[in-house]
């Protein structure tokens, strides 16, 4: 555990009778590129909600950099560098990407509580927001209302908002959800190119992408972790084939 | 750096363009001086409009910019009005300090009540704000010895403004005083909206769920904006008490809460000038129509409200902005 930036011990969560997190214990080491896979409804998004504090667990603990953050509110976790993106676009439809990312930068720098000074006075934050958008390929789309962006661009903005917080642990919930296969490779190439100071856990259904970009894979089934291992181990695992990969995957 | 085919943005210029003071704004505020010269008999109405505009602006901070509804905003208007009125009645008729106190007392109440407000959303919020308003109205009614109940607060005596200007019958002083106060408050509100704090308010309006995920302490922000909004509502209420030298119980009423929301929605919420335009239309129309028959007036108001909501969901200013942007494209 000493090298892991993010870990959980025996996380539990139920929705009524439905167990969505069953004794989840994971360890994410520094610089990780971990994939979290599992069939629909396995509890992957729920796990991210538990990690980020958007849901409170019924039991167990979450640790960030060795500190117990189980009861820390979501915004405080973000301040400590634990940041997520959303499977379903969770953006700001009527403000521009530039404004949205500037807001994130201002939040990070502790400027967003200031009401007596106009935004143009925050040139450094605005420039940083613009650079972040450019770095992810949105440099030409900073000015329109977000709702007018193409879907693929909105997916990129979803990530840009997270990056602008300067995370050191990034949880990506199906970043390429709904994006055509060709573009999703591009998107993951961009993600793979992020600094190795950022530890990443990503959820993804496309096995080609998973095997290509993950250094390690966690397989979830009905709220529990079925198996965790290197890509080669996972693709050789019989149980994984039975419950998840089926015949679709040819390793 | 990038190829020449793509437009080169200067992000700081883009942001500056958003908050730039526009020519039309100067025209608007200068024309607010016209009543002094051309419509002396309407100065009282103009004062009412200025006060309503400030009240609507204060509500816009919540409804238009933060995405939280309130149907009880008259609570703070009324608190401001009674504070200013009672001060003047019991011996302190100095307008400026009285107005400041009206704002401060409303601020205090806004801050206390904000602890309830940040815990609830949507439908519950509407109900609780209505409930609060009814509560305060009934309290104002019961506390007859202090507020005068349904008879209103009598005996409010204002001192001369700056010790010099009498509160004349035409309402020159009242309109000048109100206009200056409203304009100054407008400048402050405008600055708030164009600040990083204002941007974070719009963030909450656009997507409350995303805010914690970008590290924003939403509850704390909501409490601050609620407190600020209550303060300006209190100043508006204080202005009414001072310029009319009277406080009616309806300063606190649910009806006033609903009316200010209607003004804001008519003009266009979240557009800075929406509340101002809305209160002009509302009060001028009422002045023209209600002179015959109050029911008649409500008929037209209802019709106008329905038409605006159906055809101009972003209010009159929203509709104009939409037309202009279509014209630009074609
Ligand atoms: N707020 C909630 N209340 C009740 N049940 C929920 C709630 N959120 C999720 N669930 C249920 O919990 C289970 C796990 O959902 P979750 O979204 O975590 O799955 P997932 O692994 O992310 O699936 P997908 O691959 O489709 O995104 C599902 O059966 C879902 O219907
Ligand atoms: Mg999911």
Coordinates of C-alpha atoms and ligand atoms in Angstrom, one line a residue:
Chain A
X1 CA 0.0 0.0 0.0
X2 CA 2.9 2.3 0.5
X3 CA 3.3 3.2 -3.2
X4 CA -0.4 3.5 -4.0
X5 CA -1.9 7.0 -4.5
X6 CA -5.4 5.8 -4.3
X7 CA -6.8 2.8 -2.6
X8 CA -9.9 1.4 -1.0
X9 CA -10.5 -1.1 1.7
X10 CA -13.6 -3.3 1.7
X11 CA -15.9 -0.7 0.2
X12 CA -19.6 -1.6 0.5
X13 CA -22.6 -0.1 -1.1
X14 CA -26.2 -1.2 -1.6
X15 CA -29.1 0.3 -3.4
X16 CA -32.0 -1.3 -1.5
X17 CA -31.5 -5.0 -2.0
X18 CA -29.1 -4.5 -4.9
X19 CA -25.4 -4.8 -3.9
X20 CA -23.5 -2.5 -6.1
X21 CA -20.2 -2.6 -4.3
X22 CA -19.1 -5.8 -2.6
X23 CA -15.9 -5.6 -0.5
X24 CA -14.0 -3.5 -3.0
X25 CA -10.3 -3.2 -2.3
X26 CA -8.1 -1.7 -5.0
X27 CA -4.7 -0.1 -5.1
X28 CA -3.8 2.4 -7.7
X29 CA 0.0 3.0 -7.8
X30 CA 1.6 6.2 -8.9
X31 CA 1.6 6.7 -12.7
X32 CA -0.9 3.8 -13.2
X33 CA -2.8 3.3 -16.4
X34 CA -5.5 1.0 -15.0
X35 CA -8.6 -0.1 -16.8
X36 CA -11.8 -1.0 -15.0
X37 CA -14.0 -3.2 -17.1
X38 CA -17.2 -5.2 -16.5
X39 CA -20.6 -5.7 -18.1
X40 CA -23.3 -3.1 -17.9
X41 CA -24.6 -2.5 -14.4
X42 CA -21.5 -4.1 -12.8
X43 CA -21.1 -1.1 -10.6
X44 CA -18.2 0.7 -12.3
X45 CA -19.7 4.1 -12.3
X46 CA -20.9 3.5 -8.7
X47 CA -17.3 2.8 -7.7
X48 CA -16.2 6.1 -9.2
X49 CA -19.0 7.8 -7.3
X50 CA -17.8 6.2 -4.1
X51 CA -14.2 7.1 -4.7
X52 CA -15.0 10.7 -5.4
X53 CA -17.4 11.1 -2.6
X54 CA -20.5 11.6 -4.7
X55 CA -21.9 8.6 -3.0
X56 CA -21.3 7.7 0.6
X57 CA -20.3 4.0 1.1
X58 CA -22.2 1.8 3.6
X59 CA -18.8 0.5 4.8
X60 CA -15.1 0.5 4.1
X61 CA -12.6 3.2 3.5
X62 CA -11.0 5.3 0.7
X63 CA -7.4 6.5 1.0
X64 CA -5.8 9.2 -1.1
X65 CA -2.0 9.5 -0.6
X66 CA -2.3 7.4 2.5
X67 CA -4.8 9.7 4.1
X68 CA -8.3 8.5 4.9
X69 CA -10.7 10.6 2.8
X70 CA -13.8 8.4 3.3
X71 CA -15.8 11.3 4.7
X72 CA -14.2 14.2 2.8
X73 CA -16.7 16.1 0.6
X74 CA -16.2 15.8 -3.2
X75 CA -14.9 19.3 -3.7
X76 CA -12.2 18.8 -1.1
X77 CA -11.1 15.6 -2.8
X78 CA -10.7 17.5 -6.0
X79 CA -8.6 20.0 -4.2
X80 CA -6.3 17.1 -3.2
X81 CA -6.0 16.0 -6.8
X82 CA -8.6 13.3 -7.1
X83 CA -10.7 14.1 -10.1
X84 CA -13.2 12.4 -12.3
X85 CA -15.0 12.7 -15.7
X86 CA -18.5 11.6 -16.4
X87 CA -19.9 8.8 -18.6
X88 CA -22.8 11.0 -19.6
X89 CA -21.7 14.6 -20.5
X90 CA -21.9 16.7 -17.4
X91 CA -21.0 20.1 -18.9
X92 CA -22.2 23.7 -18.7
X93 CA -24.4 24.0 -21.8
X94 CA -24.9 27.8 -22.0
X95 CA -21.4 29.0 -21.2
X96 CA -18.4 28.7 -23.5
X97 CA -15.6 26.1 -23.1
X98 CA -13.3 29.0 -22.4
X99 CA -15.5 30.3 -19.6
X100 CA -16.0 26.8 -18.2
X101 CA -12.3 25.9 -18.1
X102 CA -11.4 29.4 -16.8
X103 CA -13.9 28.7 -14.0
X104 CA -12.1 25.4 -13.2
X105 CA -8.7 27.2 -13.2
X106 CA -10.0 29.9 -10.9
X107 CA -11.4 27.3 -8.5
X108 CA -8.1 25.6 -8.4
X109 CA -6.2 28.8 -7.7
X110 CA -8.7 30.0 -5.1
X111 CA -9.8 32.9 -7.2
X112 CA -13.4 31.9 -7.8
X113 CA -14.7 33.3 -4.5
X114 CA -13.7 36.9 -5.6
X115 CA -16.7 39.0 -6.5
X116 CA -15.2 42.5 -6.5
X117 CA -12.8 42.1 -9.4
X118 CA -13.8 41.5 -13.1
X119 CA -12.8 38.4 -15.0
X120 CA -10.5 40.2 -17.4
X121 CA -8.3 40.9 -14.4
X122 CA -7.5 37.1 -14.3
X123 CA -5.4 37.0 -17.5
X124 CA -3.1 34.2 -16.3
X125 CA -6.1 31.9 -15.6
X126 CA -7.7 32.7 -18.9
X127 CA -4.5 32.0 -20.8
X128 CA -4.1 28.7 -18.9
X129 CA -7.6 27.7 -19.7
X130 CA -7.0 28.4 -23.3
X131 CA -3.8 26.4 -23.3
X132 CA -5.6 23.5 -21.7
X133 CA -8.3 23.6 -24.4
X134 CA -5.7 23.9 -27.2
X135 CA -3.7 20.9 -25.7
X136 CA -6.7 18.7 -26.1
X137 CA -7.6 19.9 -29.5
X138 CA -10.4 22.3 -28.7
X139 CA -8.4 25.5 -29.5
X140 CA -10.8 26.5 -32.3
X141 CA -13.9 26.0 -30.3
X142 CA -13.4 28.0 -27.2
X143 CA -16.0 30.7 -27.9
X144 CA -19.3 29.1 -28.7
X145 CA -21.8 28.0 -26.1
X146 CA -20.9 24.4 -25.1
X147 CA -24.3 23.1 -26.2
X148 CA -23.4 24.0 -29.8
X149 CA -20.2 21.8 -29.8
X150 CA -20.2 18.5 -31.7
X151 CA -20.7 15.5 -29.4
X152 CA -17.0 14.4 -29.8
X153 CA -15.9 17.9 -28.9
X154 CA -18.1 17.8 -25.8
X155 CA -16.4 14.5 -24.8
X156 CA -13.0 16.3 -25.1
X157 CA -14.3 19.2 -23.0
X158 CA -15.4 16.7 -20.4
X159 CA -11.7 15.7 -20.1
X160 CA -10.4 19.3 -20.4
X161 CA -12.5 20.3 -17.3
X162 CA -10.9 17.6 -15.3
X163 CA -7.3 18.3 -16.5
X164 CA -7.7 22.0 -15.6
X165 CA -7.9 21.0 -12.0
X166 CA -4.3 19.6 -12.3
X167 CA -5.3 16.2 -11.0
X168 CA -2.8 13.6 -9.8
X169 CA -5.3 10.9 -9.8
X170 CA -7.7 10.9 -12.8
X171 CA -10.8 8.7 -13.0
X172 CA -12.2 8.5 -16.5
X173 CA -15.7 7.1 -16.8
X174 CA -16.0 5.8 -20.4
X175 CA -14.3 8.9 -21.9
X176 CA -15.0 7.6 -25.4
X177 CA -18.6 6.7 -24.7
X178 CA -20.6 7.3 -27.9
X179 CA -17.5 8.3 -29.9
X180 CA -16.8 6.5 -33.2
X181 CA -14.1 3.9 -33.0
X182 CA -11.5 5.8 -35.0
X183 CA -11.9 8.9 -32.9
X184 CA -11.8 6.9 -29.7
X185 CA -8.3 5.7 -30.5
X186 CA -7.2 9.3 -31.0
X187 CA -8.8 10.2 -27.7
X188 CA -7.0 7.5 -25.8
X189 CA -3.7 8.4 -27.5
X190 CA -4.2 11.8 -26.0
X191 CA -4.9 10.3 -22.6
X192 CA -1.9 8.0 -22.8
X193 CA 0.2 11.0 -23.6
X194 CA -0.7 12.7 -20.3
X195 CA 2.1 13.2 -17.8
X196 CA 3.1 10.1 -15.9
X197 CA 2.6 12.1 -12.7
X198 CA -1.1 11.6 -13.3
X199 CA -2.3 8.2 -12.2
X200 CA -5.2 7.1 -14.3
X201 CA -8.1 4.6 -13.8
X202 CA -10.3 4.4 -16.9
X203 CA -13.5 2.6 -17.6
X204 CA -13.9 1.4 -21.2
X205 CA -15.9 -1.2 -23.1
X206 CA -13.8 -1.5 -26.2
X207 CA -11.4 -4.4 -25.5
X208 CA -8.9 -3.3 -28.2
X209 CA -8.5 0.0 -26.5
X210 CA -8.3 -1.6 -23.1
X211 CA -5.6 -4.0 -24.0
X212 CA -3.7 -1.4 -25.8
X213 CA -3.6 1.4 -23.2
X214 CA -4.0 -0.4 -19.8
X215 CA -1.0 -1.6 -17.9
X216 CA -3.4 -3.5 -15.6
X217 CA -7.0 -4.4 -15.7
X218 CA -9.6 -4.7 -13.0
X219 CA -12.7 -6.8 -13.9
X220 CA -15.9 -6.1 -12.0
X221 CA -19.0 -8.2 -12.0
X222 CA -22.2 -7.5 -10.1
X223 CA -20.7 -5.2 -7.6
X224 CA -17.6 -7.3 -6.8
X225 CA -14.1 -7.6 -8.2
X226 CA -13.8 -10.8 -10.2
X227 CA -10.1 -10.6 -11.0
X228 CA -7.3 -8.1 -11.3
X229 CA -4.2 -8.6 -13.4
X230 CA -2.0 -7.7 -16.3
X231 CA -3.6 -7.6 -19.7
X232 CA -2.1 -11.0 -20.7
X233 CA -3.5 -12.6 -17.5
X234 CA -6.9 -11.1 -18.0
X235 CA -7.2 -12.2 -21.6
X236 CA -6.1 -15.7 -20.6
X237 CA -8.6 -15.9 -17.7
X238 CA -11.4 -18.3 -18.3
X239 CA -13.8 -16.7 -15.8
X240 CA -13.4 -13.3 -17.6
X241 CA -14.2 -14.9 -20.9
X242 CA -17.3 -16.5 -19.5
X243 CA -18.8 -13.4 -17.8
X244 CA -17.5 -10.7 -19.9
X245 CA -15.4 -11.1 -23.0
X246 CA -17.6 -13.9 -24.5
X247 CA -16.7 -14.8 -28.0
X248 CA -16.3 -11.3 -29.2
X249 CA -12.7 -11.0 -28.2
X250 CA -9.9 -12.6 -30.0
X251 CA -6.7 -12.2 -28.0
Chain B
X1 CA 1.9 28.7 -34.2
X2 CA -1.2 27.2 -35.7
X3 CA -1.9 27.2 -39.4
X4 CA -3.3 30.3 -40.8
X5 CA -6.6 28.8 -41.9
X6 CA -7.8 28.6 -38.3
X7 CA -8.9 31.7 -36.5
X8 CA -6.5 33.0 -34.0
X9 CA -8.2 33.7 -30.8
X10 CA -7.0 36.0 -28.1
X11 CA -8.7 34.4 -25.1
X12 CA -8.4 37.5 -23.0
X13 CA -10.0 39.7 -25.6
X14 CA -12.9 37.2 -25.8
X15 CA -13.4 37.5 -22.1
X16 CA -13.1 41.2 -22.2
X17 CA -15.7 41.4 -24.9
X18 CA -18.1 39.5 -22.7
X19 CA -18.0 42.1 -19.9
X20 CA -17.4 45.2 -21.9
X21 CA -19.6 48.3 -21.1
X22 CA -21.7 48.8 -24.1
X23 CA -22.8 52.0 -25.8
X24 CA -26.4 51.0 -25.4
X25 CA -25.9 50.9 -21.6
X26 CA -24.8 54.5 -21.5
X27 CA -27.8 55.5 -23.7
X28 CA -30.1 53.6 -21.3
X29 CA -28.8 55.2 -18.1
X30 CA -28.7 58.7 -19.6
X31 CA -32.3 58.3 -20.8
X32 CA -33.2 57.4 -17.2
X33 CA -32.6 61.1 -16.6
X34 CA -35.2 62.2 -19.1
X35 CA -38.2 62.1 -16.7
X36 CA -36.7 65.1 -14.9
X37 CA -37.2 67.2 -18.0
X38 CA -40.1 65.7 -19.9
X39 CA -42.3 63.7 -17.5
X40 CA -42.4 65.5 -14.2
X41 CA -45.8 64.2 -13.4
X42 CA -44.5 60.7 -13.7
X43 CA -41.6 61.0 -11.3
X44 CA -43.4 59.1 -8.7
X45 CA -44.0 56.2 -11.1
X46 CA -40.4 56.4 -12.2
X47 CA -39.2 56.1 -8.6
X48 CA -41.3 53.0 -8.2
X49 CA -39.8 51.6 -11.4
X50 CA -36.3 52.2 -10.2
X51 CA -37.0 50.5 -6.9
X52 CA -38.7 47.6 -8.5
X53 CA -35.8 47.3 -11.0
X54 CA -33.3 47.0 -8.1
X55 CA -35.5 44.4 -6.4
X56 CA -35.7 42.4 -9.7
X57 CA -32.0 42.7 -10.1
X58 CA -31.4 41.3 -6.6
X59 CA -33.7 38.4 -7.5
X60 CA -31.9 37.9 -10.8
X61 CA -28.7 37.0 -8.9
X62 CA -30.6 34.0 -7.6
X63 CA -33.0 33.1 -10.4
X64 CA -31.1 34.2 -13.5
X65 CA -27.5 33.7 -12.5
X66 CA -27.5 30.9 -9.9
X67 CA -30.4 28.9 -11.0
X68 CA -32.3 28.9 -7.7
X69 CA -35.9 29.9 -7.5
X70 CA -37.4 32.1 -4.8
X71 CA -41.1 32.9 -4.4
X72 CA -40.5 34.7 -1.1
X73 CA -38.0 37.4 -2.0
X74 CA -40.3 40.1 -0.6
X75 CA -39.2 38.9 2.9
X76 CA -36.0 40.8 2.4
X77 CA -37.6 43.7 0.7
X78 CA -40.0 44.0 3.6
X79 CA -37.3 43.7 6.2
X80 CA -35.4 46.5 4.5
X81 CA -38.6 48.6 4.3
X82 CA -39.5 48.2 7.9
X83 CA -36.0 48.8 9.1
X84 CA -35.7 52.1 7.2
X85 CA -39.3 53.0 8.1
X86 CA -38.9 52.3 11.8
X87 CA -35.6 54.1 12.1
X88 CA -37.2 57.2 10.6
X89 CA -40.3 56.9 12.7
X90 CA -38.3 56.6 16.0
X91 CA -36.0 59.5 15.4
X92 CA -33.3 58.6 12.9
X93 CA -34.5 60.0 9.6
X94 CA -31.1 60.4 8.0
X95 CA -31.6 58.7 4.6
X96 CA -28.2 57.3 3.7
X97 CA -27.4 55.7 7.0
X98 CA -31.0 54.4 7.2
X99 CA -30.7 52.8 3.8
X100 CA -27.4 51.2 4.7
X101 CA -28.9 49.8 7.9
X102 CA -31.9 48.5 5.9
X103 CA -29.4 46.6 3.7
X104 CA -27.4 45.3 6.6
X105 CA -30.5 44.0 8.5
X106 CA -31.7 42.3 5.3
X107 CA -28.2 40.9 4.8
X108 CA -28.3 39.4 8.3
X109 CA -31.6 37.7 7.7
X110 CA -30.5 36.6 4.3
X111 CA -27.4 35.0 5.8
X112 CA -29.4 33.2 8.5
X113 CA -32.1 31.9 6.1
X114 CA -29.4 30.8 3.6
X115 CA -28.6 27.9 5.9
X116 CA -32.0 26.5 5.2
X117 CA -32.0 27.4 1.5
X118 CA -28.8 25.6 0.6
X119 CA -30.2 22.3 1.9
X120 CA -33.1 22.1 -0.5
X121 CA -33.7 22.4 -4.2
X122 CA -36.4 22.7 -6.9
X123 CA -39.9 22.2 -5.8
X124 CA -39.1 22.1 -2.1
X125 CA -37.3 25.4 -2.4
X126 CA -40.3 27.1 -4.0
X127 CA -42.5 25.8 -1.2
X128 CA -40.2 26.8 1.6
X129 CA -39.7 30.3 0.2
X130 CA -43.5 30.7 -0.1
X131 CA -43.8 29.4 3.4
X132 CA -41.2 31.9 4.8
X133 CA -42.9 34.7 3.0
X134 CA -46.3 33.9 4.5
X135 CA -44.7 33.5 7.9
X136 CA -43.1 36.9 7.8
X137 CA -46.2 38.5 6.4
X138 CA -48.3 37.1 9.2
X139 CA -45.7 38.2 11.7
X140 CA -45.8 41.7 10.3
X141 CA -49.6 41.6 10.7
X142 CA -49.5 40.3 14.3
X143 CA -46.8 42.7 15.4
X144 CA -49.3 45.5 15.0
X145 CA -47.7 47.6 17.7
X146 CA -44.4 47.7 15.8
X147 CA -45.5 47.6 12.2
X148 CA -48.9 49.1 12.2
X149 CA -50.2 45.8 10.8
X150 CA -52.7 46.3 7.9
X151 CA -52.8 50.0 8.5
X152 CA -49.2 50.3 7.6
X153 CA -46.4 52.1 9.3
X154 CA -47.4 55.7 9.9
X155 CA -45.3 58.6 11.0
X156 CA -42.2 58.0 9.0
X157 CA -40.4 61.3 8.9
X158 CA -37.3 61.5 6.6
X159 CA -34.7 64.2 7.2
X160 CA -33.5 66.2 4.3
X161 CA -31.1 64.4 1.9
X162 CA -27.6 65.5 2.8
X163 CA -29.3 67.9 5.2
X164 CA -30.2 70.0 2.2
X165 CA -32.7 68.6 -0.2
X166 CA -36.4 68.5 0.8
X167 CA -38.6 65.5 -0.2
X168 CA -40.7 67.6 -2.6
X169 CA -44.2 66.7 -3.6
X170 CA -43.3 66.1 -7.3
X171 CA -40.7 63.6 -6.2
X172 CA -37.6 65.2 -7.7
X173 CA -35.5 64.4 -4.7
X174 CA -37.0 60.9 -4.4
X175 CA -36.3 60.0 -8.0
X176 CA -32.8 61.5 -8.0
X177 CA -32.0 59.7 -4.8
X178 CA -33.4 56.4 -6.0
X179 CA -31.8 56.6 -9.4
X180 CA -28.4 57.2 -7.9
X181 CA -28.7 54.4 -5.4
X182 CA -30.1 52.0 -8.0
X183 CA -27.4 52.9 -10.4
X184 CA -24.6 52.3 -7.8
X185 CA -26.2 49.0 -6.8
X186 CA -26.4 48.1 -10.5
X187 CA -22.7 48.7 -10.9
X188 CA -21.9 46.5 -8.0
X189 CA -24.2 43.7 -9.2
X190 CA -22.7 44.0 -12.7
X191 CA -19.3 43.6 -11.3
X192 CA -20.3 40.6 -9.2
X193 CA -21.8 39.0 -12.3
X194 CA -18.6 39.6 -14.3
X195 CA -16.3 38.3 -11.6
X196 CA -14.9 34.8 -11.1
X197 CA -17.5 34.5 -8.4
X198 CA -20.2 35.4 -10.9
X199 CA -18.9 32.8 -13.3
X200 CA -19.1 30.2 -10.6
X201 CA -22.7 31.2 -10.0
X202 CA -23.4 30.5 -13.7
X203 CA -21.6 27.2 -13.3
X204 CA -24.1 26.2 -10.6
X205 CA -27.0 27.3 -12.7
X206 CA -25.7 25.4 -15.7
X207 CA -24.8 22.2 -13.9
X208 CA -24.9 21.9 -10.1
X209 CA -23.7 18.3 -10.4
X210 CA -20.5 19.2 -12.1
X211 CA -19.5 21.9 -9.6
X212 CA -18.2 19.6 -6.8
X213 CA -16.3 17.6 -9.4
X214 CA -14.3 20.7 -10.4
X215 CA -13.6 21.5 -6.8
X216 CA -16.2 24.2 -6.2
X217 CA -17.7 24.6 -2.7
X218 CA -21.3 25.1 -4.1
X219 CA -23.1 25.4 -0.8
X220 CA -20.8 28.1 0.5
X221 CA -21.2 30.0 -2.8
X222 CA -25.0 29.8 -2.7
X223 CA -25.0 31.1 0.9
X224 CA -22.9 34.1 -0.2
X225 CA -25.1 34.9 -3.2
X226 CA -28.2 34.5 -1.2
X227 CA -26.9 36.9 1.4
X228 CA -25.8 39.4 -1.3
X229 CA -29.2 39.1 -3.0
X230 CA -31.1 39.7 0.3
X231 CA -29.0 42.8 0.9
X232 CA -29.9 44.4 -2.3
X233 CA -33.6 43.5 -1.9
X234 CA -33.4 45.1 1.5
X235 CA -31.9 48.3 0.0
X236 CA -34.8 48.3 -2.5
X237 CA -37.3 48.0 0.3
X238 CA -35.5 50.7 2.3
X239 CA -35.8 53.0 -0.7
X240 CA -39.5 52.5 -1.0
X241 CA -40.0 53.2 2.7
X242 CA -37.9 56.4 2.6
X243 CA -39.3 57.8 -0.7
X244 CA -43.0 57.1 0.2
X245 CA -42.5 57.8 4.0
X246 CA -44.8 54.9 4.6
X247 CA -44.5 51.1 4.8
X248 CA -47.5 49.0 3.9
X249 CA -47.7 45.4 5.0
X250 CA -47.7 44.3 1.4
X251 CA -44.0 45.2 1.3
X252 CA -43.6 41.7 2.8
X253 CA -46.3 40.0 0.9
X254 CA -46.4 36.9 -1.2
X255 CA -47.9 39.0 -4.0
X256 CA -44.9 41.2 -4.1
X257 CA -42.7 38.2 -4.3
X258 CA -44.6 36.8 -7.2
X259 CA -44.8 40.2 -9.0
X260 CA -41.0 40.7 -8.9
X261 CA -40.5 37.2 -10.3
X262 CA -43.0 38.0 -13.1
X263 CA -41.1 41.3 -13.9
X264 CA -37.9 39.4 -14.1
X265 CA -39.2 36.6 -16.2
X266 CA -41.0 39.1 -18.5
X267 CA -37.8 41.0 -19.1
X268 CA -35.5 38.0 -19.2
X269 CA -33.7 36.4 -16.3
X270 CA -30.0 36.1 -16.3
X271 CA -29.5 39.1 -18.7
X272 CA -28.7 41.9 -16.3
X273 CA -31.1 44.3 -17.9
X274 CA -34.0 41.8 -17.9
X275 CA -35.3 42.8 -14.5
X276 CA -35.1 46.5 -15.3
X277 CA -36.9 46.2 -18.6
X278 CA -39.4 43.9 -17.0
X279 CA -40.2 46.3 -14.2
X280 CA -40.6 49.2 -16.7
X281 CA -43.1 47.2 -18.8
X282 CA -44.9 45.9 -15.7
X283 CA -45.3 49.1 -13.9
X284 CA -46.0 51.3 -16.9
X285 CA -48.6 48.8 -18.1
X286 CA -50.2 48.7 -14.7
X287 CA -50.3 52.5 -14.5
X288 CA -52.0 52.7 -17.8
X289 CA -54.4 49.8 -17.4
X290 CA -55.2 49.6 -13.7
X291 CA -56.5 53.1 -13.6
X292 CA -59.8 51.8 -15.0
X293 CA -60.2 48.6 -13.2
X294 CA -57.7 46.3 -11.3
X295 CA -59.2 43.1 -12.6
X296 CA -58.8 44.4 -16.1
X297 CA -55.1 44.9 -15.4
X298 CA -54.7 41.3 -14.2
X299 CA -56.3 40.0 -17.3
X300 CA -53.8 41.8 -19.5
X301 CA -50.9 40.9 -17.2
X302 CA -51.9 37.2 -17.3
X303 CA -52.2 37.3 -21.1
X304 CA -48.8 39.0 -21.5
X305 CA -47.1 36.6 -19.2
X306 CA -48.5 33.5 -21.0
X307 CA -47.6 34.9 -24.4
X308 CA -44.1 35.8 -23.3
X309 CA -43.5 32.4 -21.7
X310 CA -44.7 30.5 -24.7
X311 CA -43.1 32.6 -27.5
X312 CA -40.2 34.2 -25.7
X313 CA -39.0 31.6 -23.1
X314 CA -36.0 33.8 -22.3
X315 CA -38.0 36.9 -21.8
X316 CA -38.3 40.0 -23.9
X317 CA -34.6 40.6 -23.9
X318 CA -33.9 37.0 -24.7
X319 CA -36.2 37.3 -27.7
X320 CA -34.5 40.5 -28.9
X321 CA -31.1 38.8 -28.5
X322 CA -32.3 35.8 -30.5
X323 CA -33.6 38.0 -33.3
X324 CA -30.4 40.0 -33.5
X325 CA -28.2 36.8 -33.7
X326 CA -30.5 35.5 -36.5
X327 CA -30.1 38.7 -38.4
X328 CA -26.3 38.5 -38.0
X329 CA -26.2 35.0 -39.4
X330 CA -28.3 35.7 -42.5
Ligands
LIG1 N1 -28.8 6.0 -7.7 C1 -29.1 4.7 -7.9 N2 -30.2 4.2 -7.3 C2 -30.5 2.9 -7.5 N3 -29.8 2.1 -8.3 C3 -28.8 2.5 -8.9 C4 -28.3 3.9 -8.8 N4 -27.2 4.1 -9.5 C5 -27.0 3.0 -10.1 N5 -27.9 2.0 -9.8 C6 -27.9 0.6 -10.2 O1 -26.7 0.1 -9.7 C7 -26.1 -0.8 -10.7 C8 -24.7 -0.4 -11.0 O2 -24.8 0.8 -11.8 P1 -23.5 1.5 -12.4 O3 -23.9 2.7 -13.1 O4 -22.5 1.6 -11.4 O5 -23.0 0.4 -13.5 P2 -21.9 0.5 -14.6 O6 -21.0 -0.7 -14.3 O7 -21.3 1.8 -14.6 O8 -22.6 0.2 -15.9 P3 -22.5 0.8 -17.4 O9 -21.4 0.0 -18.0 O10 -23.8 0.6 -18.0 O11 -22.1 2.2 -17.2 C9 -27.1 -0.8 -11.9 O12 -27.9 -2.0 -11.7 C10 -27.9 0.4 -11.7 O13 -29.2 0.3 -12.2
LIG2 MG1 -21.2 3.4 -15.9

